[in-house]
């Protein structure tokens, strides 16, 4: 397999740090450069990220001396030096959209964790185990942008990564309505307990924009590629409440779902246990051996015990039982900055390499 030179834009942030730690020793992708805002540009990474490094392991030696580039001012230079970039920046949406499109037009593909381009019908939002064929929209996007290589592909919001995977193997039962409450970690806001001490011993019932994304984005993931666009699924209704809880990493979802046709609970568990996808068939380096793990213990999955399952790339499910108002209810969790952000972005890039788009 060819190796690729990659850049990380937003390298000093929570997701950027996760990219750096997950890409250490990656068999296909080598970090060639790092970029962030003008505030960090010109400093060695070790200095710019000093006191901000929030990953469990130490900062990799390979990035410590890399001098951070300015994502906007150095765009031309960055695009010329790498095969593609991972992008996770905290900027106003219109500026993020512009920045990502600029890189794509410089013929540098962008694997994005930002929400700015998620609703564009010709930008694929890929969870490799669910909708790997949505990459088929890339040639249409290239036509719109006037590019040969450049394009944008996006990762979904981290909240939906905790419950959409568990619902996906049940799709053919006709999912009618879903009620979901998510309990989301503080790293999802780019924070730690040091930088957000008010979250200790606290629960906050609001995460800006999160409920809209949690209700809307699954429709695109379950959408269909038709006439050069991803047409969103229409036949189901999702309602969500998203709550911030005092947990460092890992989002939990409590899910209630109603179907047109029901099957016994044991068969649902079997579908979860047997689920395999393109990511496993292609043996992508970051793909979990098993995407969905069901726990029979009534007090599992737990965030601290189970978020790191399969290096944080698996989704854990438990407490499946009948419901009196919907058909079933269950809980599920995923690691928000691994599977829900950087790890999911890396897996998507591996898929796009295997499919010949990168
Ligand atoms: P964060 O910790 O606040 O980091 C933000 C990054 O953006 C920093 O590297 C910052 O660089 C950079 N940045 C800010 N303004 C910039 C500018 N004008 N030009 C270039 N870079 C700029 O945020 P985060 O949690 O990593 O989130 C980043 C993105 O990923 C957001 O769009 C977020 O919604 C998305 N996301 C996050 C998660 C999660 O679990 N955290 C999950 C899914 C998606 P400086 O250090 O130089 O300011």
mmCIF file of C-alpha atoms and ligand atoms in Angstrom:
data_model
loop_
_atom_site.group_PDB
_atom_site.id
_atom_site.type_symbol
_atom_site.label_atom_id
_atom_site.label_comp_id
_atom_site.label_asym_id
_atom_site.label_seq_id
_atom_site.Cartn_x
_atom_site.Cartn_y
_atom_site.Cartn_z
ATOM 1 C CA UNK A 1 0.000 0.000 0.000
ATOM 2 C CA UNK A 2 1.230 3.509 -0.895
ATOM 3 C CA UNK A 3 1.945 5.874 2.010
ATOM 4 C CA UNK A 4 0.426 9.352 2.104
ATOM 5 C CA UNK A 5 1.749 12.648 3.491
ATOM 6 C CA UNK A 6 -0.949 14.339 5.514
ATOM 7 C CA UNK A 7 -1.509 17.642 7.271
ATOM 8 C CA UNK A 8 -3.595 18.271 10.392
ATOM 9 C CA UNK A 9 -5.426 21.613 10.469
ATOM 10 C CA UNK A 10 -6.550 22.588 13.959
ATOM 11 C CA UNK A 11 -3.652 20.534 15.329
ATOM 12 C CA UNK A 12 -3.568 22.270 18.734
ATOM 13 C CA UNK A 13 -7.241 21.534 19.538
ATOM 14 C CA UNK A 14 -8.865 18.556 21.219
ATOM 15 C CA UNK A 15 -9.647 16.730 17.966
ATOM 16 C CA UNK A 16 -6.352 17.813 16.371
ATOM 17 C CA UNK A 17 -4.430 16.307 19.304
ATOM 18 C CA UNK A 18 -6.401 13.092 18.919
ATOM 19 C CA UNK A 19 -5.471 12.981 15.207
ATOM 20 C CA UNK A 20 -1.809 13.364 16.164
ATOM 21 C CA UNK A 21 -1.929 10.605 18.751
ATOM 22 C CA UNK A 22 -3.892 8.172 16.511
ATOM 23 C CA UNK A 23 -1.681 8.816 13.472
ATOM 24 C CA UNK A 24 1.515 7.926 15.370
ATOM 25 C CA UNK A 25 2.794 4.805 13.614
ATOM 26 C CA UNK A 26 -0.128 4.678 11.164
ATOM 27 C CA UNK A 27 0.763 2.243 8.348
ATOM 28 C CA UNK A 28 -0.527 4.467 5.485
ATOM 29 C CA UNK A 29 -0.577 8.090 6.734
ATOM 30 C CA UNK A 30 2.435 10.136 7.857
ATOM 31 C CA UNK A 31 2.047 13.597 9.365
ATOM 32 C CA UNK A 32 4.104 16.037 7.300
ATOM 33 C CA UNK A 33 2.798 19.311 8.701
ATOM 34 C CA UNK A 34 0.544 20.871 11.297
ATOM 35 C CA UNK A 35 -1.522 24.042 11.053
ATOM 36 C CA UNK A 36 -3.736 26.129 13.336
ATOM 37 C CA UNK A 37 -4.675 29.792 13.731
ATOM 38 C CA UNK A 38 -2.328 32.773 13.419
ATOM 39 C CA UNK A 39 -2.117 32.682 17.256
ATOM 40 C CA UNK A 40 -0.137 29.417 17.150
ATOM 41 C CA UNK A 41 1.592 29.802 13.769
ATOM 42 C CA UNK A 42 5.371 30.048 13.858
ATOM 43 C CA UNK A 43 5.710 28.183 17.178
ATOM 44 C CA UNK A 44 7.035 24.626 17.501
ATOM 45 C CA UNK A 45 4.106 22.298 18.253
ATOM 46 C CA UNK A 46 5.599 21.283 21.605
ATOM 47 C CA UNK A 47 5.512 24.916 22.698
ATOM 48 C CA UNK A 48 2.105 25.840 21.223
ATOM 49 C CA UNK A 49 0.408 22.788 22.722
ATOM 50 C CA UNK A 50 2.295 22.892 26.047
ATOM 51 C CA UNK A 51 -0.203 22.868 28.901
ATOM 52 C CA UNK A 52 -3.004 21.941 26.443
ATOM 53 C CA UNK A 53 -2.004 18.344 25.638
ATOM 54 C CA UNK A 54 -5.027 16.367 26.870
ATOM 55 C CA UNK A 55 -4.330 12.912 25.418
ATOM 56 C CA UNK A 56 -3.716 9.940 27.736
ATOM 57 C CA UNK A 57 -0.244 9.206 26.269
ATOM 58 C CA UNK A 58 2.700 11.609 25.879
ATOM 59 C CA UNK A 59 2.970 13.957 22.882
ATOM 60 C CA UNK A 60 4.710 12.027 20.035
ATOM 61 C CA UNK A 61 8.360 13.100 19.581
ATOM 62 C CA UNK A 62 7.796 13.258 15.794
ATOM 63 C CA UNK A 63 5.579 16.372 16.104
ATOM 64 C CA UNK A 64 7.239 18.224 19.011
ATOM 65 C CA UNK A 65 9.573 20.275 16.775
ATOM 66 C CA UNK A 66 7.236 20.772 13.806
ATOM 67 C CA UNK A 67 6.645 24.504 13.387
ATOM 68 C CA UNK A 68 2.917 25.225 13.156
ATOM 69 C CA UNK A 69 1.732 26.795 9.927
ATOM 70 C CA UNK A 70 -1.090 29.312 9.522
ATOM 71 C CA UNK A 71 -4.058 27.392 8.070
ATOM 72 C CA UNK A 72 -5.305 30.416 6.108
ATOM 73 C CA UNK A 73 -2.169 32.371 5.168
ATOM 74 C CA UNK A 74 -0.144 29.246 4.272
ATOM 75 C CA UNK A 75 -2.946 27.365 2.476
ATOM 76 C CA UNK A 76 -1.140 27.295 -0.908
ATOM 77 C CA UNK A 77 2.085 25.970 0.630
ATOM 78 C CA UNK A 78 0.268 23.369 2.732
ATOM 79 C CA UNK A 79 -1.839 22.121 -0.189
ATOM 80 C CA UNK A 80 1.286 21.705 -2.321
ATOM 81 C CA UNK A 81 3.126 19.648 0.293
ATOM 82 C CA UNK A 82 0.608 17.009 1.368
ATOM 83 C CA UNK A 83 -1.654 14.423 -0.276
ATOM 84 C CA UNK A 84 -4.634 15.531 1.827
ATOM 85 C CA UNK A 85 -5.520 17.232 5.122
ATOM 86 C CA UNK A 86 -7.560 16.348 8.187
ATOM 87 C CA UNK A 87 -9.411 19.436 9.406
ATOM 88 C CA UNK A 88 -10.928 20.131 12.864
ATOM 89 C CA UNK A 89 -11.153 23.849 13.614
ATOM 90 C CA UNK A 90 -13.233 25.974 15.919
ATOM 91 C CA UNK A 91 -14.155 28.866 13.624
ATOM 92 C CA UNK A 92 -17.370 30.560 12.475
ATOM 93 C CA UNK A 93 -19.203 28.302 10.019
ATOM 94 C CA UNK A 94 -18.930 30.560 6.987
ATOM 95 C CA UNK A 95 -15.156 30.881 7.489
ATOM 96 C CA UNK A 96 -14.766 27.113 7.927
ATOM 97 C CA UNK A 97 -16.787 26.478 4.749
ATOM 98 C CA UNK A 98 -14.601 28.940 2.858
ATOM 99 C CA UNK A 99 -11.345 27.481 4.252
ATOM 100 C CA UNK A 100 -12.298 23.894 3.376
ATOM 101 C CA UNK A 101 -13.423 24.845 -0.110
ATOM 102 C CA UNK A 102 -10.203 26.758 -0.630
ATOM 103 C CA UNK A 103 -8.116 23.644 0.117
ATOM 104 C CA UNK A 104 -10.318 21.499 -2.125
ATOM 105 C CA UNK A 105 -9.898 24.023 -4.962
ATOM 106 C CA UNK A 106 -6.125 23.914 -4.390
ATOM 107 C CA UNK A 107 -6.507 20.192 -5.276
ATOM 108 C CA UNK A 108 -5.946 19.120 -1.673
ATOM 109 C CA UNK A 109 -8.737 16.788 -0.440
ATOM 110 C CA UNK A 110 -10.176 17.685 2.973
ATOM 111 C CA UNK A 111 -11.310 15.087 5.503
ATOM 112 C CA UNK A 112 -13.343 17.269 7.819
ATOM 113 C CA UNK A 113 -14.658 16.992 11.341
ATOM 114 C CA UNK A 114 -16.429 20.344 11.104
ATOM 115 C CA UNK A 115 -20.139 20.823 10.567
ATOM 116 C CA UNK A 116 -19.891 23.693 8.039
ATOM 117 C CA UNK A 117 -20.140 21.554 4.878
ATOM 118 C CA UNK A 118 -22.238 18.673 6.271
ATOM 119 C CA UNK A 119 -25.510 19.761 4.709
ATOM 120 C CA UNK A 120 -24.164 20.242 1.154
ATOM 121 C CA UNK A 121 -25.896 17.518 -0.935
ATOM 122 C CA UNK A 122 -22.722 16.667 -2.896
ATOM 123 C CA UNK A 123 -20.486 16.418 0.199
ATOM 124 C CA UNK A 124 -20.504 12.831 1.497
ATOM 125 C CA UNK A 125 -20.933 12.331 5.258
ATOM 126 C CA UNK A 126 -19.527 8.857 5.717
ATOM 127 C CA UNK A 127 -19.584 6.335 8.529
ATOM 128 C CA UNK A 128 -17.658 3.590 6.685
ATOM 129 C CA UNK A 129 -19.666 0.739 8.258
ATOM 130 C CA UNK A 130 -22.956 2.306 7.174
ATOM 131 C CA UNK A 131 -22.805 4.308 3.955
ATOM 132 C CA UNK A 132 -19.456 3.656 2.251
ATOM 133 C CA UNK A 133 -21.123 3.989 -1.188
ATOM 134 C CA UNK A 134 -21.887 7.695 -0.583
ATOM 135 C CA UNK A 135 -18.344 8.435 -1.790
ATOM 136 C CA UNK A 136 -19.882 7.993 -5.259
ATOM 137 C CA UNK A 137 -21.032 11.630 -4.997
ATOM 138 C CA UNK A 138 -17.408 12.905 -5.043
ATOM 139 C CA UNK A 139 -17.110 13.131 -8.859
ATOM 140 C CA UNK A 140 -20.204 15.386 -8.880
ATOM 141 C CA UNK A 141 -18.729 17.615 -6.167
ATOM 142 C CA UNK A 142 -15.449 17.834 -8.123
ATOM 143 C CA UNK A 143 -17.443 18.978 -11.143
ATOM 144 C CA UNK A 144 -19.105 21.756 -9.091
ATOM 145 C CA UNK A 145 -15.766 22.876 -7.621
ATOM 146 C CA UNK A 146 -13.922 22.551 -10.944
ATOM 147 C CA UNK A 147 -11.280 20.245 -9.433
ATOM 148 C CA UNK A 148 -9.535 17.061 -10.538
ATOM 149 C CA UNK A 149 -8.390 15.739 -7.125
ATOM 150 C CA UNK A 150 -9.769 18.143 -4.546
ATOM 151 C CA UNK A 151 -12.986 17.456 -2.637
ATOM 152 C CA UNK A 152 -14.442 17.637 0.867
ATOM 153 C CA UNK A 153 -15.707 14.614 2.792
ATOM 154 C CA UNK A 154 -17.137 15.060 6.279
ATOM 155 C CA UNK A 155 -17.492 13.129 9.490
ATOM 156 C CA UNK A 156 -20.894 13.276 11.171
ATOM 157 C CA UNK A 157 -21.510 14.865 14.564
ATOM 158 C CA UNK A 158 -20.121 12.828 17.472
ATOM 159 C CA UNK A 159 -23.539 12.447 19.162
ATOM 160 C CA UNK A 160 -25.088 10.389 16.312
ATOM 161 C CA UNK A 161 -22.090 8.069 16.315
ATOM 162 C CA UNK A 162 -23.344 6.673 19.627
ATOM 163 C CA UNK A 163 -26.810 5.522 18.441
ATOM 164 C CA UNK A 164 -27.056 5.418 14.623
ATOM 165 C CA UNK A 165 -24.663 2.395 14.405
ATOM 166 C CA UNK A 166 -26.905 0.331 16.716
ATOM 167 C CA UNK A 167 -30.045 1.249 14.748
ATOM 168 C CA UNK A 168 -28.465 0.586 11.361
ATOM 169 C CA UNK A 169 -28.655 -3.256 11.353
ATOM 170 C CA UNK A 170 -32.384 -2.851 12.146
ATOM 171 C CA UNK A 171 -33.058 -0.530 9.200
ATOM 172 C CA UNK A 172 -35.020 -3.081 7.121
ATOM 173 C CA UNK A 173 -37.545 -3.465 9.986
ATOM 174 C CA UNK A 174 -38.782 -0.001 9.019
ATOM 175 C CA UNK A 175 -37.680 2.419 11.750
ATOM 176 C CA UNK A 176 -40.668 4.754 12.317
ATOM 177 C CA UNK A 177 -39.674 6.923 15.225
ATOM 178 C CA UNK A 178 -36.757 7.301 17.574
ATOM 179 C CA UNK A 179 -36.445 9.188 20.842
ATOM 180 C CA UNK A 180 -32.881 9.660 22.039
ATOM 181 C CA UNK A 181 -31.262 11.353 25.050
ATOM 182 C CA UNK A 182 -27.505 11.747 24.805
ATOM 183 C CA UNK A 183 -25.196 12.214 27.788
ATOM 184 C CA UNK A 184 -22.132 13.887 26.333
ATOM 185 C CA UNK A 185 -18.548 14.215 27.582
ATOM 186 C CA UNK A 186 -16.808 17.556 28.092
ATOM 187 C CA UNK A 187 -14.070 16.767 25.542
ATOM 188 C CA UNK A 188 -16.874 17.152 22.989
ATOM 189 C CA UNK A 189 -16.663 20.875 23.719
ATOM 190 C CA UNK A 190 -12.862 20.790 23.361
ATOM 191 C CA UNK A 191 -12.575 20.977 27.190
ATOM 192 C CA UNK A 192 -11.014 19.168 30.146
ATOM 193 C CA UNK A 193 -11.905 19.447 33.855
ATOM 194 C CA UNK A 194 -8.945 21.858 34.193
ATOM 195 C CA UNK A 195 -10.279 24.184 31.495
ATOM 196 C CA UNK A 196 -13.964 23.747 32.471
ATOM 197 C CA UNK A 197 -14.003 23.350 36.298
ATOM 198 C CA UNK A 198 -17.690 24.353 36.445
ATOM 199 C CA UNK A 199 -18.530 20.918 34.995
ATOM 200 C CA UNK A 200 -17.352 19.045 38.113
ATOM 201 C CA UNK A 201 -20.438 17.849 40.055
ATOM 202 C CA UNK A 202 -22.696 19.347 37.395
ATOM 203 C CA UNK A 203 -25.045 18.521 34.497
ATOM 204 C CA UNK A 204 -25.879 21.127 31.831
ATOM 205 C CA UNK A 205 -29.091 20.628 29.846
ATOM 206 C CA UNK A 206 -28.023 22.452 26.683
ATOM 207 C CA UNK A 207 -25.392 21.967 23.963
ATOM 208 C CA UNK A 208 -25.695 24.596 21.272
ATOM 209 C CA UNK A 209 -26.910 23.210 17.933
ATOM 210 C CA UNK A 210 -26.501 19.585 19.061
ATOM 211 C CA UNK A 211 -30.147 18.508 19.108
ATOM 212 C CA UNK A 212 -30.769 19.788 15.571
ATOM 213 C CA UNK A 213 -27.686 17.894 14.324
ATOM 214 C CA UNK A 214 -28.679 14.752 16.233
ATOM 215 C CA UNK A 215 -32.120 14.752 14.602
ATOM 216 C CA UNK A 216 -31.057 15.761 11.093
ATOM 217 C CA UNK A 217 -27.704 14.136 10.328
ATOM 218 C CA UNK A 218 -28.892 10.496 10.529
ATOM 219 C CA UNK A 219 -31.222 11.279 7.590
ATOM 220 C CA UNK A 220 -28.220 12.092 5.440
ATOM 221 C CA UNK A 221 -26.243 9.046 6.619
ATOM 222 C CA UNK A 222 -29.243 6.837 5.710
ATOM 223 C CA UNK A 223 -29.879 8.820 2.506
ATOM 224 C CA UNK A 224 -29.492 7.642 -1.080
ATOM 225 C CA UNK A 225 -27.153 8.747 -3.831
ATOM 226 C CA UNK A 226 -29.424 9.951 -6.637
ATOM 227 C CA UNK A 227 -28.692 12.268 -9.591
ATOM 228 C CA UNK A 228 -25.392 13.518 -8.217
ATOM 229 C CA UNK A 229 -26.633 14.290 -4.702
ATOM 230 C CA UNK A 230 -27.270 12.565 -1.394
ATOM 231 C CA UNK A 231 -31.045 12.624 -0.952
ATOM 232 C CA UNK A 232 -31.913 12.421 2.740
ATOM 233 C CA UNK A 233 -34.055 9.587 4.142
ATOM 234 C CA UNK A 234 -37.554 10.823 4.939
ATOM 235 C CA UNK A 235 -39.631 8.073 6.464
ATOM 236 C CA UNK A 236 -38.457 8.273 10.053
ATOM 237 C CA UNK A 237 -38.728 10.815 12.794
ATOM 238 C CA UNK A 238 -36.027 11.408 15.419
ATOM 239 C CA UNK A 239 -36.408 13.589 18.501
ATOM 240 C CA UNK A 240 -33.337 14.295 20.657
ATOM 241 C CA UNK A 241 -32.279 15.899 23.923
ATOM 242 C CA UNK A 242 -28.534 16.389 24.389
ATOM 243 C CA UNK A 243 -27.141 16.827 27.903
ATOM 244 C CA UNK A 244 -23.575 17.665 28.967
ATOM 245 C CA UNK A 245 -22.368 15.445 31.830
ATOM 246 C CA UNK A 246 -19.216 15.472 33.994
ATOM 247 C CA UNK A 247 -17.312 12.821 32.023
ATOM 248 C CA UNK A 248 -13.954 13.402 30.305
ATOM 249 C CA UNK A 249 -14.517 11.247 27.162
ATOM 250 C CA UNK A 250 -17.374 9.104 25.827
ATOM 251 C CA UNK A 251 -20.946 9.869 24.796
ATOM 252 C CA UNK A 252 -23.819 7.674 25.995
ATOM 253 C CA UNK A 253 -27.232 7.506 24.294
ATOM 254 C CA UNK A 254 -30.489 6.236 25.806
ATOM 255 C CA UNK A 255 -32.571 5.182 22.805
ATOM 256 C CA UNK A 256 -36.265 4.314 22.307
ATOM 257 C CA UNK A 257 -37.313 3.081 18.843
ATOM 258 C CA UNK A 258 -40.546 2.094 17.114
ATOM 259 C CA UNK A 259 -40.676 -0.113 13.971
ATOM 260 C CA UNK A 260 -43.177 -1.098 11.288
ATOM 261 C CA UNK A 261 -42.393 -4.757 11.957
ATOM 262 C CA UNK A 262 -40.876 -6.280 15.074
ATOM 263 C CA UNK A 263 -38.654 -9.322 15.515
ATOM 264 C CA UNK A 264 -37.733 -11.070 18.791
ATOM 265 C CA UNK A 265 -35.124 -9.299 20.917
ATOM 266 C CA UNK A 266 -32.726 -12.239 20.523
ATOM 267 C CA UNK A 267 -32.768 -11.726 16.770
ATOM 268 C CA UNK A 268 -31.923 -8.056 17.246
ATOM 269 C CA UNK A 269 -28.946 -9.075 19.390
ATOM 270 C CA UNK A 270 -27.921 -11.584 16.710
ATOM 271 C CA UNK A 271 -28.043 -8.877 14.051
ATOM 272 C CA UNK A 272 -25.768 -6.726 16.221
ATOM 273 C CA UNK A 273 -23.366 -9.629 16.855
ATOM 274 C CA UNK A 274 -23.211 -10.651 13.177
ATOM 275 C CA UNK A 275 -22.940 -7.146 11.713
ATOM 276 C CA UNK A 276 -20.042 -6.810 9.255
ATOM 277 C CA UNK A 277 -19.414 -4.099 6.696
ATOM 278 C CA UNK A 278 -17.158 -2.839 3.930
ATOM 279 C CA UNK A 279 -14.708 -1.473 6.561
ATOM 280 C CA UNK A 280 -14.111 -4.984 7.959
ATOM 281 C CA UNK A 281 -14.158 -6.671 4.518
ATOM 282 C CA UNK A 282 -11.504 -4.234 3.250
ATOM 283 C CA UNK A 283 -9.518 -4.829 6.454
ATOM 284 C CA UNK A 284 -8.937 -1.091 6.886
ATOM 285 C CA UNK A 285 -6.183 -0.463 9.480
ATOM 286 C CA UNK A 286 -8.430 1.470 11.904
ATOM 287 C CA UNK A 287 -11.569 -0.647 11.494
ATOM 288 C CA UNK A 288 -12.652 -2.487 14.651
ATOM 289 C CA UNK A 289 -12.814 -6.264 14.251
ATOM 290 C CA UNK A 290 -16.390 -6.002 15.494
ATOM 291 C CA UNK A 291 -18.213 -2.684 15.147
ATOM 292 C CA UNK A 292 -21.013 -3.448 17.653
ATOM 293 C CA UNK A 293 -20.486 -5.162 21.011
ATOM 294 C CA UNK A 294 -23.541 -6.162 23.037
ATOM 295 C CA UNK A 295 -23.214 -6.484 26.830
ATOM 296 C CA UNK A 296 -25.613 -8.799 28.691
ATOM 297 C CA UNK A 297 -24.696 -7.352 32.136
ATOM 298 C CA UNK A 298 -27.432 -4.996 33.273
ATOM 299 C CA UNK A 299 -24.981 -2.287 34.368
ATOM 300 C CA UNK A 300 -23.064 -2.137 31.066
ATOM 301 C CA UNK A 301 -21.937 -0.510 28.872
ATOM 302 C CA UNK A 302 -20.267 2.055 31.114
ATOM 303 C CA UNK A 303 -18.356 5.019 29.792
ATOM 304 C CA UNK A 304 -15.175 4.450 31.823
ATOM 305 C CA UNK A 305 -15.079 0.709 31.246
ATOM 306 C CA UNK A 306 -16.147 0.508 27.630
ATOM 307 C CA UNK A 307 -15.293 3.691 25.699
ATOM 308 C CA UNK A 308 -11.848 2.332 24.717
ATOM 309 C CA UNK A 309 -13.140 -0.965 23.318
ATOM 310 C CA UNK A 310 -11.226 -1.885 20.124
ATOM 311 C CA UNK A 311 -9.017 1.216 20.609
ATOM 312 C CA UNK A 312 -12.099 3.406 20.925
ATOM 313 C CA UNK A 313 -13.419 2.472 17.442
ATOM 314 C CA UNK A 314 -16.203 0.070 18.495
ATOM 315 C CA UNK A 315 -19.695 0.987 19.685
ATOM 316 C CA UNK A 316 -20.988 -0.687 22.861
ATOM 317 C CA UNK A 317 -24.653 -1.536 23.324
ATOM 318 C CA UNK A 318 -26.641 -2.908 26.268
ATOM 319 C CA UNK A 319 -29.923 -3.030 28.182
ATOM 320 C CA UNK A 320 -32.079 -4.028 25.183
ATOM 321 C CA UNK A 321 -35.656 -4.548 26.359
ATOM 322 C CA UNK A 322 -39.249 -4.014 25.211
ATOM 323 C CA UNK A 323 -40.797 -0.592 25.761
ATOM 324 C CA UNK A 324 -44.413 0.252 26.581
ATOM 325 C CA UNK A 325 -44.630 3.274 24.241
ATOM 326 C CA UNK A 326 -42.053 2.433 21.561
ATOM 327 C CA UNK A 327 -41.120 -1.138 20.577
ATOM 328 C CA UNK A 328 -37.649 -1.324 22.125
ATOM 329 C CA UNK A 329 -35.219 0.633 24.274
ATOM 330 C CA UNK A 330 -31.476 0.263 24.801
ATOM 331 C CA UNK A 331 -28.336 2.240 25.642
ATOM 332 C CA UNK A 332 -25.199 2.625 23.548
ATOM 333 C CA UNK A 333 -21.897 4.467 23.848
ATOM 334 C CA UNK A 334 -19.002 5.556 21.665
ATOM 335 C CA UNK A 335 -15.759 7.418 22.278
ATOM 336 C CA UNK A 336 -16.496 10.938 21.060
ATOM 337 C CA UNK A 337 -12.998 12.126 20.120
ATOM 338 C CA UNK A 338 -11.907 8.720 18.743
ATOM 339 C CA UNK A 339 -14.814 7.053 16.925
ATOM 340 C CA UNK A 340 -16.888 10.247 16.984
ATOM 341 C CA UNK A 341 -14.154 12.510 15.628
ATOM 342 C CA UNK A 342 -10.491 11.841 14.733
ATOM 343 C CA UNK A 343 -10.645 8.010 14.580
ATOM 344 C CA UNK A 344 -13.798 8.174 12.466
ATOM 345 C CA UNK A 345 -12.080 10.691 10.158
ATOM 346 C CA UNK A 346 -9.016 8.457 9.793
ATOM 347 C CA UNK A 347 -11.189 5.407 9.035
ATOM 348 C CA UNK A 348 -13.092 7.422 6.414
ATOM 349 C CA UNK A 349 -9.775 8.464 4.823
ATOM 350 C CA UNK A 350 -8.657 4.811 4.758
ATOM 351 C CA UNK A 351 -11.897 3.876 3.010
ATOM 352 C CA UNK A 352 -11.476 6.684 0.450
ATOM 353 C CA UNK A 353 -7.891 5.499 -0.223
ATOM 354 C CA UNK A 354 -9.093 1.934 -0.739
ATOM 355 C CA UNK A 355 -11.832 3.216 -3.070
ATOM 356 C CA UNK A 356 -9.309 5.253 -5.098
ATOM 357 C CA UNK A 357 -10.576 8.759 -4.234
ATOM 358 C CA UNK A 358 -7.424 9.934 -2.411
HETATM 359 P P1 LIG B 1 -10.827 23.080 20.063
HETATM 360 O O1 LIG B 1 -10.202 22.156 21.034
HETATM 361 O O2 LIG B 1 -11.380 24.372 20.532
HETATM 362 O O3 LIG B 1 -9.686 23.395 18.932
HETATM 363 C C1 LIG B 1 -9.918 24.303 17.914
HETATM 364 C C2 LIG B 1 -8.784 24.307 16.888
HETATM 365 O O4 LIG B 1 -9.144 25.235 15.861
HETATM 366 C C3 LIG B 1 -7.432 24.799 17.465
HETATM 367 O O5 LIG B 1 -6.387 24.068 16.862
HETATM 368 C C4 LIG B 1 -7.385 26.237 16.991
HETATM 369 O O6 LIG B 1 -6.066 26.742 16.814
HETATM 370 C C5 LIG B 1 -8.042 26.101 15.627
HETATM 371 N N1 LIG B 1 -8.505 27.391 15.119
HETATM 372 C C6 LIG B 1 -9.310 28.290 15.731
HETATM 373 N N2 LIG B 1 -9.464 29.387 14.929
HETATM 374 C C7 LIG B 1 -8.755 29.128 13.794
HETATM 375 C C8 LIG B 1 -8.497 29.876 12.606
HETATM 376 N N3 LIG B 1 -9.015 31.099 12.411
HETATM 377 N N4 LIG B 1 -7.725 29.306 11.648
HETATM 378 C C9 LIG B 1 -7.190 28.076 11.832
HETATM 379 N N5 LIG B 1 -7.373 27.329 12.945
HETATM 380 C C10 LIG B 1 -8.139 27.861 13.914
HETATM 381 O O7 LIG B 1 -11.977 22.389 19.227
HETATM 382 P P2 LIG B 1 -12.247 20.792 18.993
HETATM 383 O O8 LIG B 1 -13.048 20.236 20.085
HETATM 384 O O9 LIG B 1 -10.957 20.147 18.629
HETATM 385 O O10 LIG B 1 -13.207 20.843 17.734
HETATM 386 C C11 LIG B 1 -12.732 21.148 16.441
HETATM 387 C C12 LIG B 1 -13.822 20.867 15.424
HETATM 388 O O11 LIG B 1 -14.175 19.483 15.478
HETATM 389 C C13 LIG B 1 -15.114 21.645 15.677
HETATM 390 O O12 LIG B 1 -15.689 21.986 14.424
HETATM 391 C C14 LIG B 1 -15.985 20.644 16.416
HETATM 392 O O13 LIG B 1 -17.356 20.899 16.235
HETATM 393 C C15 LIG B 1 -15.585 19.355 15.718
HETATM 394 N N6 LIG B 1 -15.821 18.128 16.505
HETATM 395 C C16 LIG B 1 -15.378 18.006 17.793
HETATM 396 C C17 LIG B 1 -15.610 16.803 18.479
HETATM 397 C C18 LIG B 1 -15.117 16.576 19.879
HETATM 398 O O14 LIG B 1 -15.445 15.510 20.430
HETATM 399 N N7 LIG B 1 -14.344 17.475 20.466
HETATM 400 C C19 LIG B 1 -16.278 15.771 17.868
HETATM 401 C C20 LIG B 1 -16.717 15.922 16.556
HETATM 402 C C21 LIG B 1 -16.476 17.101 15.896
HETATM 403 P P3 LIG B 1 -5.362 27.722 17.902
HETATM 404 O O15 LIG B 1 -4.882 26.826 19.002
HETATM 405 O O16 LIG B 1 -4.255 28.339 17.130
HETATM 406 O O17 LIG B 1 -6.393 28.692 18.361
#
